[in-house]
CSV table of N, CA and C in Angstrom, one decimal:
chain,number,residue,atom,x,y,z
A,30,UNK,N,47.9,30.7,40.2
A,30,UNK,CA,48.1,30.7,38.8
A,30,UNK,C,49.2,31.7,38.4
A,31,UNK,N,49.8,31.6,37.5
A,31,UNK,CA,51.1,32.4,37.0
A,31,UNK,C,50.7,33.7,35.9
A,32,UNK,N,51.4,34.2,35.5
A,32,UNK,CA,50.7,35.6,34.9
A,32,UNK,C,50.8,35.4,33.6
A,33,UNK,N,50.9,34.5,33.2
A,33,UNK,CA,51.7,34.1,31.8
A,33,UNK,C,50.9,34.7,30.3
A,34,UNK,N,50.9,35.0,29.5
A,34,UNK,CA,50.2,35.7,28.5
A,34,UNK,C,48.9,34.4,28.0
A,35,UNK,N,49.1,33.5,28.1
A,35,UNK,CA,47.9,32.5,27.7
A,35,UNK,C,48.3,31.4,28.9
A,36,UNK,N,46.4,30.9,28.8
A,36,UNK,CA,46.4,29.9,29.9
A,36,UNK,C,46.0,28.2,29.1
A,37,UNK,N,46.8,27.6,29.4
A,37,UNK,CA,46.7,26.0,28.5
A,37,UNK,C,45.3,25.6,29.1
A,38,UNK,N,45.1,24.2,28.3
A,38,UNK,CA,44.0,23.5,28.5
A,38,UNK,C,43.6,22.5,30.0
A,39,UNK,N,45.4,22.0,30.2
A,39,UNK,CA,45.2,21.6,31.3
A,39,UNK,C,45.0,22.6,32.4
A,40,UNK,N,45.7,23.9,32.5
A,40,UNK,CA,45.0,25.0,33.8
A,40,UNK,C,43.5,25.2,33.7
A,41,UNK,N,43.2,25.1,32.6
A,41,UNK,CA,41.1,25.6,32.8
A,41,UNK,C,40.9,24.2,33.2
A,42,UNK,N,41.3,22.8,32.5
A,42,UNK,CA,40.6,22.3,33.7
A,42,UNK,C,41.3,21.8,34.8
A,43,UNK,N,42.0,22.3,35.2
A,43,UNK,CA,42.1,22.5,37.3
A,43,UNK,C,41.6,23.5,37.9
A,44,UNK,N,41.5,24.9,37.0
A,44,UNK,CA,41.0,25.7,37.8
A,44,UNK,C,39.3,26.1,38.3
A,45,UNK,N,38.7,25.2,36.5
A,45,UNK,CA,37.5,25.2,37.0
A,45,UNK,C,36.8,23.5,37.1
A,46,UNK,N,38.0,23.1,37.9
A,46,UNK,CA,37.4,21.7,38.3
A,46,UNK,C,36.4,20.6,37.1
A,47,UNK,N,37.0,21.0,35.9
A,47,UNK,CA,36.6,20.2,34.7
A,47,UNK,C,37.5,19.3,34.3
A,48,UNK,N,37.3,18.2,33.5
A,48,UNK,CA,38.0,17.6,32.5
A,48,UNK,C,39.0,17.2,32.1
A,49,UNK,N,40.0,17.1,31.6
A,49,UNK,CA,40.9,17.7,30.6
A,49,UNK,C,39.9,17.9,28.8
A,50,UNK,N,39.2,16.7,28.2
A,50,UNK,CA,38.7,16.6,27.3
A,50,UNK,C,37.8,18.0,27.3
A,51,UNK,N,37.2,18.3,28.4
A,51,UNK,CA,35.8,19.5,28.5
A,51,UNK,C,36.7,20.4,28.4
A,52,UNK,N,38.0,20.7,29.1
A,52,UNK,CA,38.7,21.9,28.8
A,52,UNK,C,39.2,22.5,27.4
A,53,UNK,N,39.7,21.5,27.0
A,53,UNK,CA,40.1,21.7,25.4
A,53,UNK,C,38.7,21.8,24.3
A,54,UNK,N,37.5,21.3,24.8
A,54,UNK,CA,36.2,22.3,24.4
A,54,UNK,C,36.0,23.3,24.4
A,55,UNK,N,36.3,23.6,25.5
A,55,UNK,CA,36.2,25.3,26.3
A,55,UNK,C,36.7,26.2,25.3
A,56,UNK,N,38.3,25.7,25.6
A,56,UNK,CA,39.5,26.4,24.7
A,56,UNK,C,39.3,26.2,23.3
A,57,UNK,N,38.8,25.6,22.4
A,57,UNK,CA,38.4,25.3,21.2
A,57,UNK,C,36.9,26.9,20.8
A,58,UNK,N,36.1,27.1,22.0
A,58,UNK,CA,35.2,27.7,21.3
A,58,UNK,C,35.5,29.1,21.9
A,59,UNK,N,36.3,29.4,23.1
A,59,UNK,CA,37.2,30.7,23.2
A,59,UNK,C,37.9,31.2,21.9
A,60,UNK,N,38.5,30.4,21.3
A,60,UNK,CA,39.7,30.6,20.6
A,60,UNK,C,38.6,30.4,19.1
A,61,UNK,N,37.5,30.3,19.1
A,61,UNK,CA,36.9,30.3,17.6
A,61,UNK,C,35.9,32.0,17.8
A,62,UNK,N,35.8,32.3,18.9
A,62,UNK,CA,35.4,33.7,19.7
A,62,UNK,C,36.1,34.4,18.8
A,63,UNK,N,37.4,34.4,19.2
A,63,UNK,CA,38.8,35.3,19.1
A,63,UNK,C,38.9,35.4,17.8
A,64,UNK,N,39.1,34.1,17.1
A,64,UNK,CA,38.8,34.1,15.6
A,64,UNK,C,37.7,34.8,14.8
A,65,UNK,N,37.4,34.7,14.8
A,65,UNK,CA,36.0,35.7,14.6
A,65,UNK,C,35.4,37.3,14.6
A,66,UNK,N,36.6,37.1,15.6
A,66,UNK,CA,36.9,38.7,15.9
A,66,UNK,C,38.3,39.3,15.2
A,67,UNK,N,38.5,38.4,14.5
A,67,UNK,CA,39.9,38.4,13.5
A,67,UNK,C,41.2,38.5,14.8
A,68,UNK,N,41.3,37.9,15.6
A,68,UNK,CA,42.1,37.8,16.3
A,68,UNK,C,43.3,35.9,16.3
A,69,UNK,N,44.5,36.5,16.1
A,69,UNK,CA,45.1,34.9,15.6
A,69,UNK,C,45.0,33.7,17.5
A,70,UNK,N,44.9,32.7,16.9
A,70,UNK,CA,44.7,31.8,17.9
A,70,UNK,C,45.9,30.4,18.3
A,71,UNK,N,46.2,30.7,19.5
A,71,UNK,CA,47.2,29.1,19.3
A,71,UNK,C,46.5,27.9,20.0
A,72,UNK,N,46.4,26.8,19.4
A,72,UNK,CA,45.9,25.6,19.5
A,72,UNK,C,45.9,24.8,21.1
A,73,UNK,N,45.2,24.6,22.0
A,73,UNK,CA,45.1,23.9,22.9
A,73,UNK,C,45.4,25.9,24.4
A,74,UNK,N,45.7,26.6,24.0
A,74,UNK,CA,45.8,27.8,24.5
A,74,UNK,C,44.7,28.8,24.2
A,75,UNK,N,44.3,29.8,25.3
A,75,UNK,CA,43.6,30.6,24.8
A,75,UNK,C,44.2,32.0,26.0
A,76,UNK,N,44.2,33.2,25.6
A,76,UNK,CA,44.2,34.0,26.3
A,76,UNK,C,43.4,34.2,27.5
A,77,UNK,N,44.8,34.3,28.2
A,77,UNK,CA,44.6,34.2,29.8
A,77,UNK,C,43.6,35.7,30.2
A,78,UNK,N,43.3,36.6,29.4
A,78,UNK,CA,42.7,37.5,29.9
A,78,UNK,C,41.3,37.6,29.2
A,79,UNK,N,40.8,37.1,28.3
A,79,UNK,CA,39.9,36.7,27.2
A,79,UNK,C,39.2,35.6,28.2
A,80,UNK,N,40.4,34.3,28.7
A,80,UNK,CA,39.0,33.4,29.7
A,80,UNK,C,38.4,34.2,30.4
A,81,UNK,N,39.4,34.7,31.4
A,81,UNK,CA,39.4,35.6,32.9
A,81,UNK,C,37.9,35.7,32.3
A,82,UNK,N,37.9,36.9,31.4
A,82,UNK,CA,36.3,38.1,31.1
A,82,UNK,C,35.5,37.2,30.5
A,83,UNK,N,35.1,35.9,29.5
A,83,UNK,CA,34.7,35.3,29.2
A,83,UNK,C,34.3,34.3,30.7
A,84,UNK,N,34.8,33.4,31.4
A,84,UNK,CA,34.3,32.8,32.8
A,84,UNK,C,33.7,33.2,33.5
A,85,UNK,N,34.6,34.0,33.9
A,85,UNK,CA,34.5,34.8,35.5
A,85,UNK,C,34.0,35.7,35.2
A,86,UNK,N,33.4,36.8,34.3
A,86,UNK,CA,32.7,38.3,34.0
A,86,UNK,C,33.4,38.8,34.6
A,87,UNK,N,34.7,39.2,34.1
A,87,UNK,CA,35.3,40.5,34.6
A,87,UNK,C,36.6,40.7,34.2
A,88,UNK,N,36.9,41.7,34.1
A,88,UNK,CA,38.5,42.5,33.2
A,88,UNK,C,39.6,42.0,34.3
A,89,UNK,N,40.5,42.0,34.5
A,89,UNK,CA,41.7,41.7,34.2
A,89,UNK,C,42.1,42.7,35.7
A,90,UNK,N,42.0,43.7,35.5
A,90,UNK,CA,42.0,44.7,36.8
A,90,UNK,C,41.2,44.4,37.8
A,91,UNK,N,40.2,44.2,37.5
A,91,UNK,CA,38.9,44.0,38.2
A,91,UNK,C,39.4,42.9,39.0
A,92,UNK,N,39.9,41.9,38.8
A,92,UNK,CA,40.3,40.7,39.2
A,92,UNK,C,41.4,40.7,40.3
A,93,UNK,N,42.1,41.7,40.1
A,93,UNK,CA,43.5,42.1,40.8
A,93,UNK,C,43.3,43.1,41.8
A,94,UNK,N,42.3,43.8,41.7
A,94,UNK,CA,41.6,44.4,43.0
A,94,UNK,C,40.8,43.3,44.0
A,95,UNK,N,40.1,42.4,43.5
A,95,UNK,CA,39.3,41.5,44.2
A,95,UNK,C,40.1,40.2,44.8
A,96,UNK,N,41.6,40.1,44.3
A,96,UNK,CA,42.5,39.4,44.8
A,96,UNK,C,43.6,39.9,45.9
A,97,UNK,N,43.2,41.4,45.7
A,97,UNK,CA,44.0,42.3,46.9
A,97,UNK,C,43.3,42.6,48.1
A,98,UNK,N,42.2,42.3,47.9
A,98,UNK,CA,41.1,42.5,49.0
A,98,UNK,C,41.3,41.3,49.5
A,99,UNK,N,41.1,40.1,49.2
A,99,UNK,CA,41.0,38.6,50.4
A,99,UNK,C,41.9,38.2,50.9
């Protein structure tokens, strides 16, 4: 995966082996999350670090330790 500041609809689903339709679900109720939190959202994208801790339970660091280890 690339470091990019937001992750699209087609990367959630390859990386968690879904959809495309289920992914843009996904990203639809992340990004109404974010909203809500008064945070601005772009359409079919959601923050690459917001999925990360939202999916997988865990920060962003956390993640980059556990990827230096394997």
């Amino acid at each position: 995966m690339s470091k990019d500041l937001f992750i699209h609809a087609a990367e959630v689903a390859e990386a968690l082996g879904i959809s495309r339709p289920y992914a843009y679900k996904l990203v639809r109720e992340l990004n109404k999350e974010l909203e809500e939190k008064g945070f601005l959202t772009i359409s079919g994208k959601v923050s690459r670090r917001y999925f990360e801790e939202r999916i997988y339970g865990m920060q962003t660091s956390n993640k980059e330790e556990l990827d230096a280890s394997v």
